[in-house]
Short mmCIF file of C-alpha atoms and ligand atoms in Angstrom, two decimals:
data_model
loop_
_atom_site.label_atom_id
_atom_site.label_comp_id
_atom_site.label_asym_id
_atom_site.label_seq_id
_atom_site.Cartn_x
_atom_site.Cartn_y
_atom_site.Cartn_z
CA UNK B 1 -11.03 36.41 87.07
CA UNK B 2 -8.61 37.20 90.01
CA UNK B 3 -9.04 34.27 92.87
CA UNK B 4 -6.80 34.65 96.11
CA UNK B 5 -4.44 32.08 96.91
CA UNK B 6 -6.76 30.51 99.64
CA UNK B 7 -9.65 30.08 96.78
CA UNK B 8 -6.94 28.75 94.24
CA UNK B 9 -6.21 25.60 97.00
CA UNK B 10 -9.68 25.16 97.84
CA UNK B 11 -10.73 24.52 93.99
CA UNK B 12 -7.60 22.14 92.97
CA UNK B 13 -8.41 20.05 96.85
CA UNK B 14 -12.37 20.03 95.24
CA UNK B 15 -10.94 18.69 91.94
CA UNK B 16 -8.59 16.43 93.56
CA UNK B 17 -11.18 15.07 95.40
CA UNK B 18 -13.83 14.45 92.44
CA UNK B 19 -11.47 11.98 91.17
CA UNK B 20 -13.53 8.57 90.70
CA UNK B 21 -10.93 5.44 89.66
CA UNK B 22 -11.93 1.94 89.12
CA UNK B 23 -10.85 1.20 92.34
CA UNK B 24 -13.98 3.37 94.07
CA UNK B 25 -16.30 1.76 91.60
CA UNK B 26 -15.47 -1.27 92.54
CA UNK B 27 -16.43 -0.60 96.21
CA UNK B 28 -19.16 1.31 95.09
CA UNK B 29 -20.56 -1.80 93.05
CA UNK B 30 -20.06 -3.74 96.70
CA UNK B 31 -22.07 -1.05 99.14
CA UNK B 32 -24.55 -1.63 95.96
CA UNK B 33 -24.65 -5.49 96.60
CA UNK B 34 -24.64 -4.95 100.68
CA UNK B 35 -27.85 -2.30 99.98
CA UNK B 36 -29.52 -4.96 97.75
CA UNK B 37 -28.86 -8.12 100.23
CA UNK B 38 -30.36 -5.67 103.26
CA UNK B 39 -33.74 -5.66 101.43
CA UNK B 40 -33.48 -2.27 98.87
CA UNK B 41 -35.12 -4.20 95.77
CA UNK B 42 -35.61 -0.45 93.70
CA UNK B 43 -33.25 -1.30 91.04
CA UNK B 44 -33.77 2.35 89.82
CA UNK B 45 -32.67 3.84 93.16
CA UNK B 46 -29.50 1.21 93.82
CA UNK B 47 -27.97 2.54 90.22
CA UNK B 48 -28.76 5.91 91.53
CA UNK B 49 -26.28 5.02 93.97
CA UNK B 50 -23.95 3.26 91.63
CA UNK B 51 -23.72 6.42 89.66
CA UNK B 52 -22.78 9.00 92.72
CA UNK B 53 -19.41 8.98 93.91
CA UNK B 54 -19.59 8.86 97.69
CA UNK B 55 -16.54 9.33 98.56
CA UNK B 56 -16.44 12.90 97.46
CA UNK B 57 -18.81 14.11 99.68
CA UNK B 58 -15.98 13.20 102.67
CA UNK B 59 -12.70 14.42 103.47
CA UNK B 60 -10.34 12.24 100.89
CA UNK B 61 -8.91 10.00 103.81
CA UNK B 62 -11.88 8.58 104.54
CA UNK B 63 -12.19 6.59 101.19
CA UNK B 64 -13.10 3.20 102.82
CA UNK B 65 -15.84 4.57 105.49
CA UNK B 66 -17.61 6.61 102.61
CA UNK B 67 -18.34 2.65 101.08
CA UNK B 68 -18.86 0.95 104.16
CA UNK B 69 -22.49 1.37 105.26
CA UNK B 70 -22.49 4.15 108.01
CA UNK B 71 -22.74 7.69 108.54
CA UNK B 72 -20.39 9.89 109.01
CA UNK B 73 -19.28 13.33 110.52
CA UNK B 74 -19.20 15.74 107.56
CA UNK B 75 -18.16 19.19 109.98
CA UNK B 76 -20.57 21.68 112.15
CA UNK B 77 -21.80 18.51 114.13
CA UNK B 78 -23.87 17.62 111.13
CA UNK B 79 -23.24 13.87 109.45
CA UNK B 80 -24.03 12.02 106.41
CA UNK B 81 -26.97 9.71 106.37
CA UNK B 82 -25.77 5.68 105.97
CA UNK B 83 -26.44 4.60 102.82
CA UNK B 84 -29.29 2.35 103.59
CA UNK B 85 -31.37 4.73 105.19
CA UNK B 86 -30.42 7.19 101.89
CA UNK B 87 -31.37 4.01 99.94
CA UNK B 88 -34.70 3.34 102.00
CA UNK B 89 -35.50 7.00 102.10
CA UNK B 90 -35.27 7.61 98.38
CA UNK B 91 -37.41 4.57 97.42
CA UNK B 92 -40.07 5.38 99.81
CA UNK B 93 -39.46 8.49 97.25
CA UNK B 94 -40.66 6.81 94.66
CA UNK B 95 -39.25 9.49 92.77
CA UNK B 96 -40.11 9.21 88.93
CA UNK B 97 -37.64 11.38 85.65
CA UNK B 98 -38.57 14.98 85.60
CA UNK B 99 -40.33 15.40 89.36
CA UNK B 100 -39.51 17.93 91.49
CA UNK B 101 -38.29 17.20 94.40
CA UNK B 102 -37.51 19.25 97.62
CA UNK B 103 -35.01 17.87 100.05
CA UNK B 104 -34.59 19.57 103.51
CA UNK B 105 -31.28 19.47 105.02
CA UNK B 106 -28.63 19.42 101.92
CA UNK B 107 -25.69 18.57 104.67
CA UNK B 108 -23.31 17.18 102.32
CA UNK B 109 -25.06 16.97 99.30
CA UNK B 110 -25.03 13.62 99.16
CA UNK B 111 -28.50 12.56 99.11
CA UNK B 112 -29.14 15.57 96.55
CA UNK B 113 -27.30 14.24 94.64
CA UNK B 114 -28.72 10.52 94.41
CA UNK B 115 -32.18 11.98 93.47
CA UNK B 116 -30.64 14.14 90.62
CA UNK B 117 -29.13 10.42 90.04
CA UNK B 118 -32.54 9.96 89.44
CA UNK B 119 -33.88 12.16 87.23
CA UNK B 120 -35.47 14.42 89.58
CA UNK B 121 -35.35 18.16 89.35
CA UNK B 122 -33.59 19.04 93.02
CA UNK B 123 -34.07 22.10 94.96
CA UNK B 124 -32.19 21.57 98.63
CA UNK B 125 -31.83 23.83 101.93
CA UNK B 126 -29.13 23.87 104.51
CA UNK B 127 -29.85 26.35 107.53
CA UNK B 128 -26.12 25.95 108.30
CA UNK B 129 -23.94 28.56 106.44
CA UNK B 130 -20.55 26.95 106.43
CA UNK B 131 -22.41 23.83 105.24
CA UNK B 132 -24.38 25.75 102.68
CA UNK B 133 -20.89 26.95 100.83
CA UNK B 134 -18.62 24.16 101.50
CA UNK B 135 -21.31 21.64 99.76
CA UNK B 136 -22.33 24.24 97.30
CA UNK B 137 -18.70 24.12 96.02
CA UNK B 138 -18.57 20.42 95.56
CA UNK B 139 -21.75 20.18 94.23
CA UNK B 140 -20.46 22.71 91.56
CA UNK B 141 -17.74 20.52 90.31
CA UNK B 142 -20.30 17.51 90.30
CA UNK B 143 -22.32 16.95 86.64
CA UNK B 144 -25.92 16.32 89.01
CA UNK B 145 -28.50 19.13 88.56
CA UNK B 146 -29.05 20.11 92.23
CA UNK B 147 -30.31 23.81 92.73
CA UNK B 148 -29.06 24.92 96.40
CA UNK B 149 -30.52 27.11 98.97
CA UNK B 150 -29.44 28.64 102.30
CA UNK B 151 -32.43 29.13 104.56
CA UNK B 152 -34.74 27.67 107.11
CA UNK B 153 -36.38 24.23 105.73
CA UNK B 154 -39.53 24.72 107.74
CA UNK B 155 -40.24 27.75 105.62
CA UNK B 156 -39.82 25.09 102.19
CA UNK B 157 -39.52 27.31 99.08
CA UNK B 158 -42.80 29.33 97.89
CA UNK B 159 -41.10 30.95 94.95
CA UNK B 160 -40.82 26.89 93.27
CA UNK B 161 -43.48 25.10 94.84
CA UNK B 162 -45.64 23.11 94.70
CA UNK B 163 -43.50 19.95 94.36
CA UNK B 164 -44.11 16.31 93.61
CA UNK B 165 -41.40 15.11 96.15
CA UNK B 166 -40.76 16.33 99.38
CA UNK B 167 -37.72 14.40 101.48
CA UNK B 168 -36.94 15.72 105.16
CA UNK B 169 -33.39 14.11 106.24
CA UNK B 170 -33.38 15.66 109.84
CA UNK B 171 -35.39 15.25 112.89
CA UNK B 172 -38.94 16.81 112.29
CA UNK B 173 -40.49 17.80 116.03
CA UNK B 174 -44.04 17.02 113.79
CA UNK B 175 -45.06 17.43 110.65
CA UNK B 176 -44.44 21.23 109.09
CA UNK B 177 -47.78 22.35 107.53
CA UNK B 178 -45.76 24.81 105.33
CA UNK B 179 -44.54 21.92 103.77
CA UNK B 180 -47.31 19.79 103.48
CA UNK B 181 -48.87 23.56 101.87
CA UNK B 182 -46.48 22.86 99.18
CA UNK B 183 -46.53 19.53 98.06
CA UNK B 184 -48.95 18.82 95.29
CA UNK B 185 -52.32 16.90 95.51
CA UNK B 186 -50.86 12.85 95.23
CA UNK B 187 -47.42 13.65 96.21
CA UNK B 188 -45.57 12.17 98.64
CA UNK B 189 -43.40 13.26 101.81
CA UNK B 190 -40.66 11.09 103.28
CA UNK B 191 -39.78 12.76 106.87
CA UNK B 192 -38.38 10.92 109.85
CA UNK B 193 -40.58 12.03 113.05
CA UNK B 194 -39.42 12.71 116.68
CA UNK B 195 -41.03 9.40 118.40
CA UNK B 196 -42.87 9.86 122.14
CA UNK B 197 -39.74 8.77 123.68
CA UNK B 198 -37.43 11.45 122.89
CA UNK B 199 -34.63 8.71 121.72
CA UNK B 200 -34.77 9.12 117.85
CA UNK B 201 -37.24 9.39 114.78
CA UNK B 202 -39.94 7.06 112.68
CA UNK B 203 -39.53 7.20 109.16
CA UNK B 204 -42.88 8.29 108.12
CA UNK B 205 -44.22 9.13 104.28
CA UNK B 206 -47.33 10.94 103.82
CA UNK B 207 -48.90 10.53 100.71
CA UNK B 208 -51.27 13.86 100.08
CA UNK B 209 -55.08 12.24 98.95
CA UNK B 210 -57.05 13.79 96.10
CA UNK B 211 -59.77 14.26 98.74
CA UNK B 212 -57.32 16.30 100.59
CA UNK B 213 -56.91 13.22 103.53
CA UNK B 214 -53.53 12.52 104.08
CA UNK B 215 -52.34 8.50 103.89
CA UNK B 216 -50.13 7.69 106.74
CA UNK B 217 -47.49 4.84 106.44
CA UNK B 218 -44.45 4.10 109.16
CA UNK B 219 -40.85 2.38 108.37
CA UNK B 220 -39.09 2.30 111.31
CA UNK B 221 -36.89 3.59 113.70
CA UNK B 222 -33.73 5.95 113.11
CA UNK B 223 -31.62 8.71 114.50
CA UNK B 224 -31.40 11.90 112.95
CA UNK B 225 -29.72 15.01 113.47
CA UNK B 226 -32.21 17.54 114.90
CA UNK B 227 -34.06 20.20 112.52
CA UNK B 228 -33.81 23.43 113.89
CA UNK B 229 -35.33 26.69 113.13
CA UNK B 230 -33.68 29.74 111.47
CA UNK B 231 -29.99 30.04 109.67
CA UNK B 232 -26.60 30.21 111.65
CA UNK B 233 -23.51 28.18 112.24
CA UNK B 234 -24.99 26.38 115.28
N1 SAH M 1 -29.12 14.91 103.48
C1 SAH M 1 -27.82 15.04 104.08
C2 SAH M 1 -27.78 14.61 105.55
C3 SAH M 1 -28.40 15.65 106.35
S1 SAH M 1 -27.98 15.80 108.04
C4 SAH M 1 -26.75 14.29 103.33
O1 SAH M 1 -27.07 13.61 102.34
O2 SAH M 1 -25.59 14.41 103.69
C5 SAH M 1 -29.25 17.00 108.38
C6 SAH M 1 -28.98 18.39 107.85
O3 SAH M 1 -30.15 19.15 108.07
C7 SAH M 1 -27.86 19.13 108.59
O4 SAH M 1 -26.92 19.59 107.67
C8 SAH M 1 -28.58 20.26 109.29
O5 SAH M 1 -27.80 21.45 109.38
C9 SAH M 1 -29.78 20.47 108.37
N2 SAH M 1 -30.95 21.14 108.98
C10 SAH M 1 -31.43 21.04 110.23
N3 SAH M 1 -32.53 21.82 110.39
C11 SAH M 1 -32.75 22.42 109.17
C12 SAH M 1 -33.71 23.35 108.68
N4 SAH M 1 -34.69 23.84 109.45
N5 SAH M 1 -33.62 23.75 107.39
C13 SAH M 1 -32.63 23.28 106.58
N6 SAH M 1 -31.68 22.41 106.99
C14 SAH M 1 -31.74 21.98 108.27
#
């Protein structure tokens, strides 16, 4: 297949980059220890994180800051999630082998990728195009099954629901009732909520009741990166 020059350099950096020595495991194995000393106790979810190399999702000089917990700027204003609120978000999961899970807000691909980690059958959406390819092109050269999708998240995905999991990782204005339309009866939504003072989110998960109630639980405060509606490069 014929590939321009441009496309030649942008596969061998993606390879480059998906190189994972014993020198990132080792740091890997010490954000894992950090995670577990903060209070993550899901043993299940903290080898998730073992197994996903980090650093890949950043630009290759920033090898250190990908293990040290914090987020990051990954382009287009968006950022990475810290680890410990990828770690606290995926065990409020409670994400079990073979579920599937909807995450809104693929951004790097990062947190995708720690469900597939999992077991968990991954469908993601990004409303930001750049975003959508860049990630789609390192998740590519990654062995996680994560199935991508470029649209608006408040519209989930009708063609693959209902799901078991649904994960929101940017700030929800309230909680989308097309969403909630497609999570199954018993599953569970993690989605950090726009709090009454405008300065940030509460991690909420909403557990859907076979009586068709919905169980309410709150984790704290965080700062996300707005959801917005529609696609573009804004
Ligand atoms: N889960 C990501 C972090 C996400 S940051 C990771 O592991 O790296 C939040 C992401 O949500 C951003 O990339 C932003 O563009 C995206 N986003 C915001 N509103 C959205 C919407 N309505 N639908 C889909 N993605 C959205």
């Amino acid at each position: 297949m014929f590939r321009s020059s441009s496309q030649k350099k942008r596969i061998f950096a993606t390879m480059n980059s998906i190189e994972d020595n014993y020198r990132h495991k080792g740091m890997r194995k010490q954000l894992v220890d950090l995670l577990r000393s903060e209070g993550i106790g899901d043993e299940k979810v903290l080898s998730a994180i073992n197994a996903v190399p980090r650093h890949v999702f950043l630009d290759s000089s920033f090898v250190e800051i990908a293990y040290s917990d914090q987020a990051f700027p990954i382009g287009s204003g968006q950022t990475i999630s810290q680890p410990r609120t990828v770690a606290l978000q995926t065990e409020l999961l409670q994400v079990e082998q073979g579920m599937k899970v909807l995450e809104i807000g693929t951004g790097s691909g990062y947190q995708a990728c720690v469900l597939a980690a999992m077991g968990a059958k991954v469908f993601t959406i990004e409303r930001q195009r750049n975003l959508y390819f860049k990630t789609k092109e390192i998740l590519e050269a990654l062995p996680f099954r994560v199935k991508t999708f470029l649209g608006d998240g408040f519209e989930g995905l009708p063609t693959y629901a209902p799901f078991d999991r649904i994960i929101v990782t940017a700030g929800a204005p309230d909680i989308p009732s097309i969403l909630m339309g497609q999570l199954k009866t018993g599953g569970i939504m993690v989605i950090p909520m726009d709090n009454e003072n405008g300065d940030g989110q509460t991690m909420l998960r909403l557990t859907k009741t076979s009586d068709g109630s919905l169980k309410r639980e709150e984790f704290g405060a965080f700062k996300f990166v707005p959801m917005l509606t529609g696609t573009g490069n804004d």
